[in-house]
Short mmCIF file of C-alpha atoms in Angstrom, two decimals:
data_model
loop_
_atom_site.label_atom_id
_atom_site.label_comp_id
_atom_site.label_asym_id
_atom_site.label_seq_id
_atom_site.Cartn_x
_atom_site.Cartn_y
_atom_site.Cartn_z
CA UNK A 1111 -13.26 -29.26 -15.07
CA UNK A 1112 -10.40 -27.40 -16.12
CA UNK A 1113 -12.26 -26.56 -19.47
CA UNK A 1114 -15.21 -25.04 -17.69
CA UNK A 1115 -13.04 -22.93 -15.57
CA UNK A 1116 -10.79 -22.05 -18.80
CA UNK A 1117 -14.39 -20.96 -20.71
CA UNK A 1118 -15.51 -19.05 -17.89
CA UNK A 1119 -12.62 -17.22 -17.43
CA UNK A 1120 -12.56 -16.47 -21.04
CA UNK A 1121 -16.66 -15.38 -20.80
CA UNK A 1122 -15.52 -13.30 -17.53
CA UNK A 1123 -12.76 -11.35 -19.12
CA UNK A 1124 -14.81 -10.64 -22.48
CA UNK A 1125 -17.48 -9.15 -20.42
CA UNK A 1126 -15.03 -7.09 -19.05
CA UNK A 1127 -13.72 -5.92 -21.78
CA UNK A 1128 -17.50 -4.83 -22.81
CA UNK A 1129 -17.97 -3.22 -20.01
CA UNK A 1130 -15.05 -1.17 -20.15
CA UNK A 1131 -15.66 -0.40 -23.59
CA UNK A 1132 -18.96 0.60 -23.24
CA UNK A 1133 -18.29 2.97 -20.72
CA UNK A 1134 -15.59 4.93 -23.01
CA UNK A 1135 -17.97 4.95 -25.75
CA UNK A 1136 -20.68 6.18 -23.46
CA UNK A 1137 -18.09 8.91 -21.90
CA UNK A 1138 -17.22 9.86 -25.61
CA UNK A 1139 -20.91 10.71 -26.52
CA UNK A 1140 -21.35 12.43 -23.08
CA UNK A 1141 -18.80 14.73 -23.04
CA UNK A 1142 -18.99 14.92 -26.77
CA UNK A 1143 -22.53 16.03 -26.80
CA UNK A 1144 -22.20 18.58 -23.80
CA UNK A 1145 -21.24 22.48 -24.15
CA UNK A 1146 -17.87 22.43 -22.43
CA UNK A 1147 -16.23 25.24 -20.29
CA UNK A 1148 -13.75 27.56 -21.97
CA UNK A 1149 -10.66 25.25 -22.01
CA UNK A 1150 -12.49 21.94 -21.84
CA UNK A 1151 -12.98 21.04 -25.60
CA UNK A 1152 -10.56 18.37 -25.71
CA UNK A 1153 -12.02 16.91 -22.80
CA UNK A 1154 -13.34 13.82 -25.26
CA UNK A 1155 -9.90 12.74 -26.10
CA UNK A 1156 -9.71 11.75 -22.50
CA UNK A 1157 -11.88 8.77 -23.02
CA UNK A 1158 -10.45 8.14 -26.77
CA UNK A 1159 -7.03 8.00 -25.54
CA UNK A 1160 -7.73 5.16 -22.92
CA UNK A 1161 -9.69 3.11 -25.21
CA UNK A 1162 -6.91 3.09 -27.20
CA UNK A 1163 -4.47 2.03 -24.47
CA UNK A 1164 -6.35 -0.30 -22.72
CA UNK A 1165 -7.32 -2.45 -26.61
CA UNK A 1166 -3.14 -2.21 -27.13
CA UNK A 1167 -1.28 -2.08 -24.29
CA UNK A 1168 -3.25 -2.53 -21.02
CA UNK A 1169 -5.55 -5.50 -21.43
CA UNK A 1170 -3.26 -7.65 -23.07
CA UNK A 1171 -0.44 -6.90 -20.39
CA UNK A 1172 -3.13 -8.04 -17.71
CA UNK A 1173 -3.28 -11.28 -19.50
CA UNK A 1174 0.34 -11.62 -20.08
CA UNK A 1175 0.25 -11.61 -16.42
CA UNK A 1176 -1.91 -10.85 -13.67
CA UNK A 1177 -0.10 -8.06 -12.00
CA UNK A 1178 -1.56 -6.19 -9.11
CA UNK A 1179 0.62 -2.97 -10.01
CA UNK A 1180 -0.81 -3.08 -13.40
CA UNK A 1181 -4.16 -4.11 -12.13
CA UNK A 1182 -4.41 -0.83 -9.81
CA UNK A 1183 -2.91 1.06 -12.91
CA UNK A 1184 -6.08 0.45 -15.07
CA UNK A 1185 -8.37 0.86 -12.59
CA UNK A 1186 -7.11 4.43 -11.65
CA UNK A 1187 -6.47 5.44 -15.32
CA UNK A 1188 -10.06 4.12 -15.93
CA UNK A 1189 -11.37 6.24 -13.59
CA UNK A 1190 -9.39 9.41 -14.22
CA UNK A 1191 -9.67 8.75 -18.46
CA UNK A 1192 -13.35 7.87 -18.71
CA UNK A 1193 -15.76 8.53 -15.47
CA UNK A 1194 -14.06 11.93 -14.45
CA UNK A 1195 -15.43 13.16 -18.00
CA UNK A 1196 -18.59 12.33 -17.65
CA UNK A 1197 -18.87 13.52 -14.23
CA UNK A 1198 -17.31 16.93 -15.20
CA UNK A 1199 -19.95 17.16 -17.76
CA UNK A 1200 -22.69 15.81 -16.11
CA UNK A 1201 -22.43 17.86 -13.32
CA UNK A 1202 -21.33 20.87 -15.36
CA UNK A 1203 -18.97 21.51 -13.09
CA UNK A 1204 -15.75 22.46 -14.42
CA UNK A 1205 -14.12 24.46 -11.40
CA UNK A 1206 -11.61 23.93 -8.91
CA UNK A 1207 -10.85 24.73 -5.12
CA UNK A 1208 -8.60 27.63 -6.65
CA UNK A 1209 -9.20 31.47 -5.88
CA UNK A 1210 -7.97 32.38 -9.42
CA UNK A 1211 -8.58 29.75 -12.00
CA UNK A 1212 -6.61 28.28 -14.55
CA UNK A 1213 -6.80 29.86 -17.57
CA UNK A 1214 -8.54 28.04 -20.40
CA UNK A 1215 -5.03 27.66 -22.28
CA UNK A 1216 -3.56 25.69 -19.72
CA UNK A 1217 -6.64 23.90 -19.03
CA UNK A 1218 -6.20 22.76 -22.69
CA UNK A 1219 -2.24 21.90 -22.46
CA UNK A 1220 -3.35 19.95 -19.88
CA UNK A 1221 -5.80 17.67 -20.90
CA UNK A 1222 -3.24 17.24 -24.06
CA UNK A 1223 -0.54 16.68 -21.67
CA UNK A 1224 -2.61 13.93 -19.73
CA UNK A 1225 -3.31 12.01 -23.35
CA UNK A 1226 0.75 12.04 -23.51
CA UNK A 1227 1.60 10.88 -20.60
CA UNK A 1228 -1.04 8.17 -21.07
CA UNK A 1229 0.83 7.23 -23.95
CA UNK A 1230 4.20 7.55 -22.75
CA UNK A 1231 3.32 5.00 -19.90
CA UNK A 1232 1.73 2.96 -22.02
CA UNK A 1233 4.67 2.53 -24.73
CA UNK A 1234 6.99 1.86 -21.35
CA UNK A 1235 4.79 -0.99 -20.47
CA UNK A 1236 4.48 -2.31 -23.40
CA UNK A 1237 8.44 -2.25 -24.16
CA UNK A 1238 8.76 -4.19 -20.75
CA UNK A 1239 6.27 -6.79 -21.57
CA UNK A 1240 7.81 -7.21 -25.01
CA UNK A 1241 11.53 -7.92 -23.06
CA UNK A 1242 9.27 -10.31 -20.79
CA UNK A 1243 7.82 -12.20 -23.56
CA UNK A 1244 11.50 -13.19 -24.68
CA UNK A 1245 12.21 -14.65 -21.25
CA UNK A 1246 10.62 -17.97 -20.22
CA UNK A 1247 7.44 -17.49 -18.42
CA UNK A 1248 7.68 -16.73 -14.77
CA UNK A 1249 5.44 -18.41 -12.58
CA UNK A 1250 5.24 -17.33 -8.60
CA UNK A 1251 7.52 -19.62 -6.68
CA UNK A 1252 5.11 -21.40 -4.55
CA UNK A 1253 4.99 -20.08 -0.42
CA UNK A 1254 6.97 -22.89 1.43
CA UNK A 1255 9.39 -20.87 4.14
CA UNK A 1256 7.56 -20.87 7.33
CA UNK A 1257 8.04 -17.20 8.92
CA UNK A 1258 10.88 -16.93 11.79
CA UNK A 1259 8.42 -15.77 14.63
CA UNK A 1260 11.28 -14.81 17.67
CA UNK A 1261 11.39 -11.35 17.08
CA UNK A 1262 8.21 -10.76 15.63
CA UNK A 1263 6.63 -11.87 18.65
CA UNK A 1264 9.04 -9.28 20.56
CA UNK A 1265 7.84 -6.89 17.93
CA UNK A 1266 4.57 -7.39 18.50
CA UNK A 1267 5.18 -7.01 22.37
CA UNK A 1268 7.26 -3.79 22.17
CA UNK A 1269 4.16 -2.53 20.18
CA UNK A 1270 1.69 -3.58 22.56
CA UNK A 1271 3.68 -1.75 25.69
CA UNK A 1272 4.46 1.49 23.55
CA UNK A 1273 0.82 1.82 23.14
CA UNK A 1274 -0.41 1.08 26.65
CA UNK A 1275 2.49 4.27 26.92
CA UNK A 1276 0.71 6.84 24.84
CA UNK A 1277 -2.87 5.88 24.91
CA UNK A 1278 -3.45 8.73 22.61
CA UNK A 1279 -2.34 6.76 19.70
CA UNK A 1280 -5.14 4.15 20.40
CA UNK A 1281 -7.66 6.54 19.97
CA UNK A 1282 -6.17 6.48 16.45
CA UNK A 1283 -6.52 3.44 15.83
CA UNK A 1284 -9.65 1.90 13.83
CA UNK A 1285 -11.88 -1.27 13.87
CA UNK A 1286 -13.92 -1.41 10.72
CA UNK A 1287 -14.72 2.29 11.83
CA UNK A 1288 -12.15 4.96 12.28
CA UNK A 1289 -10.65 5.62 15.41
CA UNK A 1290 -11.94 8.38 17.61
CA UNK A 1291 -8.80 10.23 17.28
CA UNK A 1292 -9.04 10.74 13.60
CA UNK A 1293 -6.31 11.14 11.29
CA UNK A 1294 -2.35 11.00 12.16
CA UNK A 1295 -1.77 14.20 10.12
CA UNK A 1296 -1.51 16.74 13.10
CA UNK A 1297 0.22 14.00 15.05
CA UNK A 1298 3.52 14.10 16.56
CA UNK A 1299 6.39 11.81 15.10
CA UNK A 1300 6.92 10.05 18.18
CA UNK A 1301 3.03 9.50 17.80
CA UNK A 1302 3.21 8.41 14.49
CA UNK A 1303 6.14 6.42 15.43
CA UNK A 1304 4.26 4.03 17.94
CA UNK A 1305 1.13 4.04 15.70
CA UNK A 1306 3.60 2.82 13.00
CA UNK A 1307 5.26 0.37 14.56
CA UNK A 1308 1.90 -1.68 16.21
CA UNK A 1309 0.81 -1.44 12.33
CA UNK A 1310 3.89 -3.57 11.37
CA UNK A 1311 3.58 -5.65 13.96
CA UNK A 1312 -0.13 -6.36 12.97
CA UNK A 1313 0.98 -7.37 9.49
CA UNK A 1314 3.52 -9.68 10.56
CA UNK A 1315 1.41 -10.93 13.16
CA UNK A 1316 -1.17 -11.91 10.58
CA UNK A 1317 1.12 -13.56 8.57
CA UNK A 1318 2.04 -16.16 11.30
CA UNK A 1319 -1.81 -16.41 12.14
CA UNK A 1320 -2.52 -17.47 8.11
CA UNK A 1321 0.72 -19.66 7.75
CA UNK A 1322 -0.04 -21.48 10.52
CA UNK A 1323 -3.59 -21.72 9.70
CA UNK A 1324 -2.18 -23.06 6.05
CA UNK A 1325 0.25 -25.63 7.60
CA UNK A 1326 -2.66 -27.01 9.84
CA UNK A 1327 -5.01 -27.04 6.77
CA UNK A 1328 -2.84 -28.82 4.89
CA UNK A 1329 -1.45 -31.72 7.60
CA UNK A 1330 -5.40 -32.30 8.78
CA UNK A 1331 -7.75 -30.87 5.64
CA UNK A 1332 -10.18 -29.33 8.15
CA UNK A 1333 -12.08 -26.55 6.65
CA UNK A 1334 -11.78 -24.46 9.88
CA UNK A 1335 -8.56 -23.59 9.65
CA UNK A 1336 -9.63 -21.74 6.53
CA UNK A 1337 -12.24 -20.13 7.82
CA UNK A 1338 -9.81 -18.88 10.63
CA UNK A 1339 -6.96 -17.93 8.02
CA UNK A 1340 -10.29 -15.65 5.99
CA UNK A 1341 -11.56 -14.49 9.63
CA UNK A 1342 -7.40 -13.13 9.93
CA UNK A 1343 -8.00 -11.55 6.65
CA UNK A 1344 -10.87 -9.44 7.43
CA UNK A 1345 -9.14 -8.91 10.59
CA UNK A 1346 -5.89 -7.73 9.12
CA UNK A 1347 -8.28 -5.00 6.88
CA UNK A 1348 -9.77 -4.16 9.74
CA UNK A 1349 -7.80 -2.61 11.88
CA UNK A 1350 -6.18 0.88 10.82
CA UNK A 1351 -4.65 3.65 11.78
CA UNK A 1352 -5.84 7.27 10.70
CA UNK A 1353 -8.03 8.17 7.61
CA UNK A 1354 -6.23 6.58 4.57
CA UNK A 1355 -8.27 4.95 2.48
CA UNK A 1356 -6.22 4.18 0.43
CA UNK A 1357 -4.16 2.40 3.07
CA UNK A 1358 -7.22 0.05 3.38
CA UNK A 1359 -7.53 -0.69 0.15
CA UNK A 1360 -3.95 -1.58 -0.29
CA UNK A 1361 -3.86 -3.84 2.62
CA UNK A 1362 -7.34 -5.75 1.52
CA UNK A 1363 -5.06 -6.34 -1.57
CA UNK A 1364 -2.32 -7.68 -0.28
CA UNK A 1365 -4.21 -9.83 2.20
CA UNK A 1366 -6.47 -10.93 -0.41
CA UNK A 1367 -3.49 -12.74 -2.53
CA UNK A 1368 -1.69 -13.78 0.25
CA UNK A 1369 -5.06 -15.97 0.75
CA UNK A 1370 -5.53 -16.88 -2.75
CA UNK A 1371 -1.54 -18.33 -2.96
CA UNK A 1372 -2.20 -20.29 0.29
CA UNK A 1373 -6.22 -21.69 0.08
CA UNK A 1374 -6.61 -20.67 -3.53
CA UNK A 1375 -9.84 -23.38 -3.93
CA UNK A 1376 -11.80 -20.84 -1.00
CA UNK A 1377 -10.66 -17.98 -3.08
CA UNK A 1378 -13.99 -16.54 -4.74
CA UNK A 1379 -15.92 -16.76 -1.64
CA UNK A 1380 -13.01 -14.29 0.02
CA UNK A 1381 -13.14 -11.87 -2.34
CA UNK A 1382 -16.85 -11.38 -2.65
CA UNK A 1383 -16.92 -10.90 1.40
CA UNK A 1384 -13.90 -8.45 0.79
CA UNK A 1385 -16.00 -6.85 -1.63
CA UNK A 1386 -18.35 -6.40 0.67
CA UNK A 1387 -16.77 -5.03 3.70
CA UNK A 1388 -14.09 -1.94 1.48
CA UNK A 1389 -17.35 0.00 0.33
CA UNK A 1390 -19.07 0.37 3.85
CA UNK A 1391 -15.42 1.35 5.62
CA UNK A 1392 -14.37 3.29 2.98
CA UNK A 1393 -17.89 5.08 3.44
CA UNK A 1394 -17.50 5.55 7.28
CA UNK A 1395 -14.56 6.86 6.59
CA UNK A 1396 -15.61 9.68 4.51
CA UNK A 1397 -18.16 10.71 6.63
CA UNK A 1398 -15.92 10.69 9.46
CA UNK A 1399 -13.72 12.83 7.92
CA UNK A 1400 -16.20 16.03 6.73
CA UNK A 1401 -14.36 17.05 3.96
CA UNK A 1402 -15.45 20.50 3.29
CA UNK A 1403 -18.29 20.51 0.13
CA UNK A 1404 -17.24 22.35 -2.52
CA UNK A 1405 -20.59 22.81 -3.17
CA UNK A 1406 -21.94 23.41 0.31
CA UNK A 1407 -23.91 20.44 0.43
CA UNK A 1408 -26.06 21.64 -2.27
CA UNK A 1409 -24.83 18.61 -4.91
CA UNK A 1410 -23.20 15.88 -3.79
CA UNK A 1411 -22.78 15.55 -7.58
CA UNK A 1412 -20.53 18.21 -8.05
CA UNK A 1413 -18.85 17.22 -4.73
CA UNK A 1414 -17.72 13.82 -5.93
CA UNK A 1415 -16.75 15.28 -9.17
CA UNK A 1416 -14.70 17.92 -7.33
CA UNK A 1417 -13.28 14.89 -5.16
CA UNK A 1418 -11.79 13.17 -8.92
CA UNK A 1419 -10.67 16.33 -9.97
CA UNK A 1420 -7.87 16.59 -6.81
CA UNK A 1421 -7.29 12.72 -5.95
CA UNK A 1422 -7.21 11.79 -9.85
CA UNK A 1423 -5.04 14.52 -10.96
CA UNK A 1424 -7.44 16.09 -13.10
CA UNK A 1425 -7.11 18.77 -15.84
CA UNK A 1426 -7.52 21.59 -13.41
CA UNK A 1427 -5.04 20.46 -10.73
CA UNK A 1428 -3.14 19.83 -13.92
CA UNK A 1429 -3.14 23.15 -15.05
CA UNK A 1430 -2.48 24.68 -12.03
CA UNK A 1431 1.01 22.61 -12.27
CA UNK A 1432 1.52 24.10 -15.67
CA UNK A 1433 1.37 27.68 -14.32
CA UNK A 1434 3.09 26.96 -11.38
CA UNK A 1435 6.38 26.24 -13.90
CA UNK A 1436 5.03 30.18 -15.31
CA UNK A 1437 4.68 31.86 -11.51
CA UNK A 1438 7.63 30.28 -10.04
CA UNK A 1439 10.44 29.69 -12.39
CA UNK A 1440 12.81 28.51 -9.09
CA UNK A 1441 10.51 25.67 -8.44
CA UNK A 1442 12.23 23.76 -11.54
CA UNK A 1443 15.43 23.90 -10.33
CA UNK A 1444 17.68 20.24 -9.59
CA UNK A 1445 17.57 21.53 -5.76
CA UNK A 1446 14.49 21.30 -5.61
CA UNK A 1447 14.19 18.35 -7.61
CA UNK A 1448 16.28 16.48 -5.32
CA UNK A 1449 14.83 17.04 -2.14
CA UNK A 1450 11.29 16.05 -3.45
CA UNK A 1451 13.29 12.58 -4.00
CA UNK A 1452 15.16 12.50 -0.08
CA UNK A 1453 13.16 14.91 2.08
CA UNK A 1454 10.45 12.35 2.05
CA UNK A 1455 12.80 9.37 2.74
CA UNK A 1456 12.95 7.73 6.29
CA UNK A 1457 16.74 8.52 7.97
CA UNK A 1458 17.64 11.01 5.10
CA UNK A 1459 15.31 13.11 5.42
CA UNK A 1460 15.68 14.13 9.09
CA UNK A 1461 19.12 15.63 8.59
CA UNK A 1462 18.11 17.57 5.68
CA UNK A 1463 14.76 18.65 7.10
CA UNK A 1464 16.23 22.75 8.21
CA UNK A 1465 17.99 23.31 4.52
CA UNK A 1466 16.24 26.50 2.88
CA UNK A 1467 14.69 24.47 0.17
CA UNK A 1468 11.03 23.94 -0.64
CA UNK A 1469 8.97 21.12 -2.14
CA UNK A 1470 7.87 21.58 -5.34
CA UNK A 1471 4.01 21.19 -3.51
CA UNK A 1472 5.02 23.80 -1.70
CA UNK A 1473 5.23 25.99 -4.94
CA UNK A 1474 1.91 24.47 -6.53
CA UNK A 1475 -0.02 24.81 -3.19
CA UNK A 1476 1.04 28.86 -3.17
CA UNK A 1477 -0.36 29.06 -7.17
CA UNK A 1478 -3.10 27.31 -6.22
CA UNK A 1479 -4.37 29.29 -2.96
CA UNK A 1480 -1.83 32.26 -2.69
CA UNK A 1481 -1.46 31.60 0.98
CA UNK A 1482 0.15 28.83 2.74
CA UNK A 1483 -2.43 26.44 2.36
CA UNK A 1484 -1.30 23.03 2.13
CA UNK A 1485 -4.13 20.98 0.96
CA UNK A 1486 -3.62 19.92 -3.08
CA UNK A 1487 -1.50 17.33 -4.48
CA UNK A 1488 0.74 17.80 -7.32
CA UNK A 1489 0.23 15.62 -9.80
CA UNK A 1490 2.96 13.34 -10.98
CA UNK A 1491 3.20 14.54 -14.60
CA UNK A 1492 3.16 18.48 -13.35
CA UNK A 1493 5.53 17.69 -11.10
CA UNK A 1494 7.94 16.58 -13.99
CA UNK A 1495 6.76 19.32 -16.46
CA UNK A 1496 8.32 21.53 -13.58
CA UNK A 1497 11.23 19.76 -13.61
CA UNK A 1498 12.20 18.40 -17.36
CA UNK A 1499 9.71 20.24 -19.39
CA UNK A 1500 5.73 18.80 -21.31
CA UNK A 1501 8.32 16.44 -23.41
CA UNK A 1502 9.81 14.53 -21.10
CA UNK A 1503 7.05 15.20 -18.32
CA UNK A 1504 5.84 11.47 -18.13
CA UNK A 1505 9.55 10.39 -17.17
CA UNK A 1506 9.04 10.20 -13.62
CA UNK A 1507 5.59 8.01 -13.98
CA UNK A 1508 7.82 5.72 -16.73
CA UNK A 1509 10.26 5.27 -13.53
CA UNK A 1510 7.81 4.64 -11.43
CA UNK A 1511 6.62 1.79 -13.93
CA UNK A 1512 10.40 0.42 -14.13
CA UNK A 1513 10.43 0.12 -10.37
CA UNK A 1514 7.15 -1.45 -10.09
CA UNK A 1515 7.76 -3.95 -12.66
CA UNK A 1516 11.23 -4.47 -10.66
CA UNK A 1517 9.49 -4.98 -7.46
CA UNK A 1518 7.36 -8.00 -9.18
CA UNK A 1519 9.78 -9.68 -10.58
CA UNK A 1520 11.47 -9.87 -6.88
CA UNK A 1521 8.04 -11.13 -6.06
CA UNK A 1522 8.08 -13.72 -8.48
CA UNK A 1523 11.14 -14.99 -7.19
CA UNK A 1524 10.11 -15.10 -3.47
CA UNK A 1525 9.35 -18.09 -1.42
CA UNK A 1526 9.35 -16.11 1.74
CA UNK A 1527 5.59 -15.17 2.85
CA UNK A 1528 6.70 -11.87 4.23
CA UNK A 1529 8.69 -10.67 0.87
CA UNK A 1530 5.78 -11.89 -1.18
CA UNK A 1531 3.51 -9.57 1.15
CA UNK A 1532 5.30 -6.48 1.70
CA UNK A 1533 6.00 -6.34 -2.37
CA UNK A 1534 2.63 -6.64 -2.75
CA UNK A 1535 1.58 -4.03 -0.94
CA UNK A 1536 4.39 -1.88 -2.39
CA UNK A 1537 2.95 -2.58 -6.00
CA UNK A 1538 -0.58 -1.51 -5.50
CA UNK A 1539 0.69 1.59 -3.74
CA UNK A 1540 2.86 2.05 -6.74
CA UNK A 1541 -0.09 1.57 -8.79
CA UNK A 1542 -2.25 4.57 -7.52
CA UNK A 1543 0.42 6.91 -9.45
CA UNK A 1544 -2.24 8.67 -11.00
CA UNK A 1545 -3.39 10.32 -7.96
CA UNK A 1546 -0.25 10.67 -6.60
CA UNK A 1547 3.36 12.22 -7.05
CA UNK A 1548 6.94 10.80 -6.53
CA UNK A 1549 7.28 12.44 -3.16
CA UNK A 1550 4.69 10.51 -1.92
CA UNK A 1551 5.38 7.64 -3.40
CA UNK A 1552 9.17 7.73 -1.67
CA UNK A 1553 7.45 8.58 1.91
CA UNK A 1554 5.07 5.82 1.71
CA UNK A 1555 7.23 3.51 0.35
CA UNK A 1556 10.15 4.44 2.83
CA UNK A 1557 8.75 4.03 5.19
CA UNK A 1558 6.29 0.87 4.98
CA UNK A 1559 9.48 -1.33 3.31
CA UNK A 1560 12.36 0.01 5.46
CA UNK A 1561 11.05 -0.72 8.26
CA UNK A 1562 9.28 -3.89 7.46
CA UNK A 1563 12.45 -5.57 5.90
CA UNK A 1564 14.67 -4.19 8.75
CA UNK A 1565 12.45 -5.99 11.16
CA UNK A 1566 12.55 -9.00 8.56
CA UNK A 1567 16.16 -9.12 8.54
CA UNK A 1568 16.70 -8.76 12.26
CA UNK A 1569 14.64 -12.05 12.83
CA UNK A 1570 16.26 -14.00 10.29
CA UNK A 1571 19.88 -12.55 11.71
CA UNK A 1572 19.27 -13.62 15.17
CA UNK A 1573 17.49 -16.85 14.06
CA UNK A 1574 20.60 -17.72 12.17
CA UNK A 1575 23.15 -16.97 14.78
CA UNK A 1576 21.23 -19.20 17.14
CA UNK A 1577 21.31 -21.75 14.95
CA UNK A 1578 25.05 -20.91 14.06
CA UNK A 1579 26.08 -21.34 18.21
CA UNK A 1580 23.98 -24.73 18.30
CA UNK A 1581 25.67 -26.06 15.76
CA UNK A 1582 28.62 -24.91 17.06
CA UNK A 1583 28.09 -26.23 20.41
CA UNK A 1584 27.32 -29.59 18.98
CA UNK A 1585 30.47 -29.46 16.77
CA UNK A 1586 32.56 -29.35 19.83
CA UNK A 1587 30.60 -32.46 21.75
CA UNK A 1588 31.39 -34.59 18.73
CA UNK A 1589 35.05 -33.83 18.74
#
């Protein structure tokens, strides 16, 4: 039995690798074989340049270890490296959302700059499986704490009253669908606040559904207890708040390998029903939102391929970084730098909200409209061209990879069910760094562990000190 399973793992993963390869050779030849805009000629070294680092560095670190950060990693990269070429080709559609484009130099330092920073990411994970490799293998402590549920169950409470208290946030809220109020973008922070906080409480609320669904499986063997822990999974995806898709995503993730450590036998069938379910949301939840086409609904080809270009940090929004060094030489400066780090942080970033200091989106969002239009996301690798220059540009992505591979190692350690799924979530979130920047990454993160652990840590405080006076009390009786 364990043979089979070993040999079709082994056929599963070569026909993966096929795939993948087939689809940068077939990117190669398209974008090879097209006439390219003025600045796009080293487009095909996009495709190239991930073949290479997925043969050296990325497939064998997935089977080093299966980790979801690196996982979401590949995926992205795949998709910004290989099928954003061929789309920008096949469409031949090389523009932007940008009044005044790029000019066809930077579009070309760009693209070059993207192959670097591939590399650059890839030599830091390789380096950090290489110091792995010396260790003894890790292997994920196996779930055995049974989640404190006092205050989570006030938690969830407190959550439940604060929305009956500002219905408006419930009209935020989705159910497979998005919620009628739409996104949480406009909303106020006391909004956001409540919207937050029932989110948190959902997640923990769905751990203590599957845990006890796991404890009951395993004391009676009854198959409906898994079916109830999957039916809390799909749950858990479910419900939302706003228009993130990537939130979704990131959540069916987590919730996903929480249910693989606990049933991992029911596994497969999971994950194909999960597989299901992401495409149609993550469809209703474009429509819902009626993003403006670039193309005025003339090609929905060259409005998906506009849609890579901003959320995959393509060589246009790229270039636009580059200039935005050229236009606004003030936007490098360490001020600047440092409050793209603790503006975005929970706490922090409240007291220095009024200083006269601007993000450094702020800057690439005025190059890229010349208005105060705040739509376009810097990418990560022009945001640290602005600060430390093209040769040390990929530094903040390399940190990003240090801190992810950090985070899993914590993982590994964990027997807790709550640590286990609040660093998974953190990883994949860590793992869309293509798409994203480090400000981002600090506000999302901030705010989804801070407040998470501090709930964690209040419910294993209070559990303890009841326990503490009990003993106590029963110390005393004895003497």
């Amino acid at each position: 039995m364990e043979q089979t399973n070993s040999n079709k793992t082994t056929w599963l993963r070569m026909l993966l690798h096929s795939v993948i390869y087939v689809a940068c050779f077939a990117s190669f030849t398209i974008v090879s074989l097209g006439t390219p805009a003025a600045g796009y000629e080293w487009l095909s070294l996009l495709p190239v340049a991930f073949a290479a680092s997925y043969a050296l560095v990325l497939a064998p670190s997935l089977k080093q270890e299966l980790r979801v950060f690196n996982l979401v990693l590949t995926l992205m990269q795949f998709l910004r490296f290989v099928i954003m070429p061929m789309f920008l080709v096949y469409a031949n559609y090389y523009g932007g959302r940008s009044p005044v484009a790029p000019l066809p130099e930077s579009i070309q330092n760009a693209t070059l700059l993207m192959v670097y920073e591939l590399a650059i990411l890839s030599l830091t994970i390789f380096i950090l499986d290489q110091r792995i490799k010396r260790k003894p293998k890790r292997i994920q402590a196996k779930l055995t704490k049974r989640p404190q549920n006092g205050i989570y169950f006030l938690l969830f409470a407190v959550s439940i009253v604060s929305l009956l208290a500002f219905p408006s946030v419930i009209r935020k809220i989705g159910f497979f669908m998005p919620g009628a109020g739409g996104s949480t973008e406009s909303a106020s922070l006391l909004t956001a606040m409540v919207g937050f906080l029932f989110m948190v409480a959902k997640q923990l609320f769905f751990l203590i559904v599957i845990w006890y669904c796991h404890q009951k499986y395993e004391t009676t063997g009854k198959n409906r207890f898994v079916w109830f822990a999957a039916l809390a999974v799909f749950v858990n995806i479910g419900i939302f708040m706003g228009t993130n898709r990537a939130d979704i995503v990131i959540t069916a993730i987590a919730s996903i390998l929480i249910f693989r450590q606990l049933f991992p036998h029911f596994f497969k069938h999971l994950f194909f029903g999960v597989c299901l379910i992401i495409p149609t949301m993550l469809s209703a939840i474009a429509t819902f939102r009626k993003i403006s086409s670039i193309s005025d609904g003339g090609s929905k080809l060259i409005d998906y391929t506009d849609k890579l270009q901003v959320y995959l940090a393509g060589p246009y929004n790229v270039a636009i970084a580059l200039e935005t060094k050229h236009l606004f030489p003030e936007a490098g400066n360490l001020s600047v730098f440092f409050y793209d780090i603790f503006r975005p942080m929970i706490g922090i970033g409240s007291f220095i909200a009024d200083w006269p200091i601007k993000y450094s989106s702020l800057y690439f969002n005025e190059r890229y409209f010349f208005s105060d239009h705040m739509t376009q996301i810097i990418p990560m690798v022009g945001q640290g061209n602005l600060f430390f220059g093209p040769i040390f540009a990929p530094i903040l992505g390399a940190a990003v990879i240090c801190f992810a591979y950090y985070l899993h190692s914590k993982k590994l350690q964990s027997q807790n069910i709550e640590i286990y799924y609040i660093l998974t979530l953190a990883c994949a979130r860590l793992g869309l760094m293509a798409g994203q920047n480090l400000t981002i990454l600090i506000n999302d993160l901030s705010f989804n562990l801070s407040l998470f652990l501090i709930v964690y840590w209040l419910n294993k405080k209070i559990v303890f000190t009841r326990q503490s006076r009990h003993q106590m009390v029963t110390n005393r009786g004895e003497s």
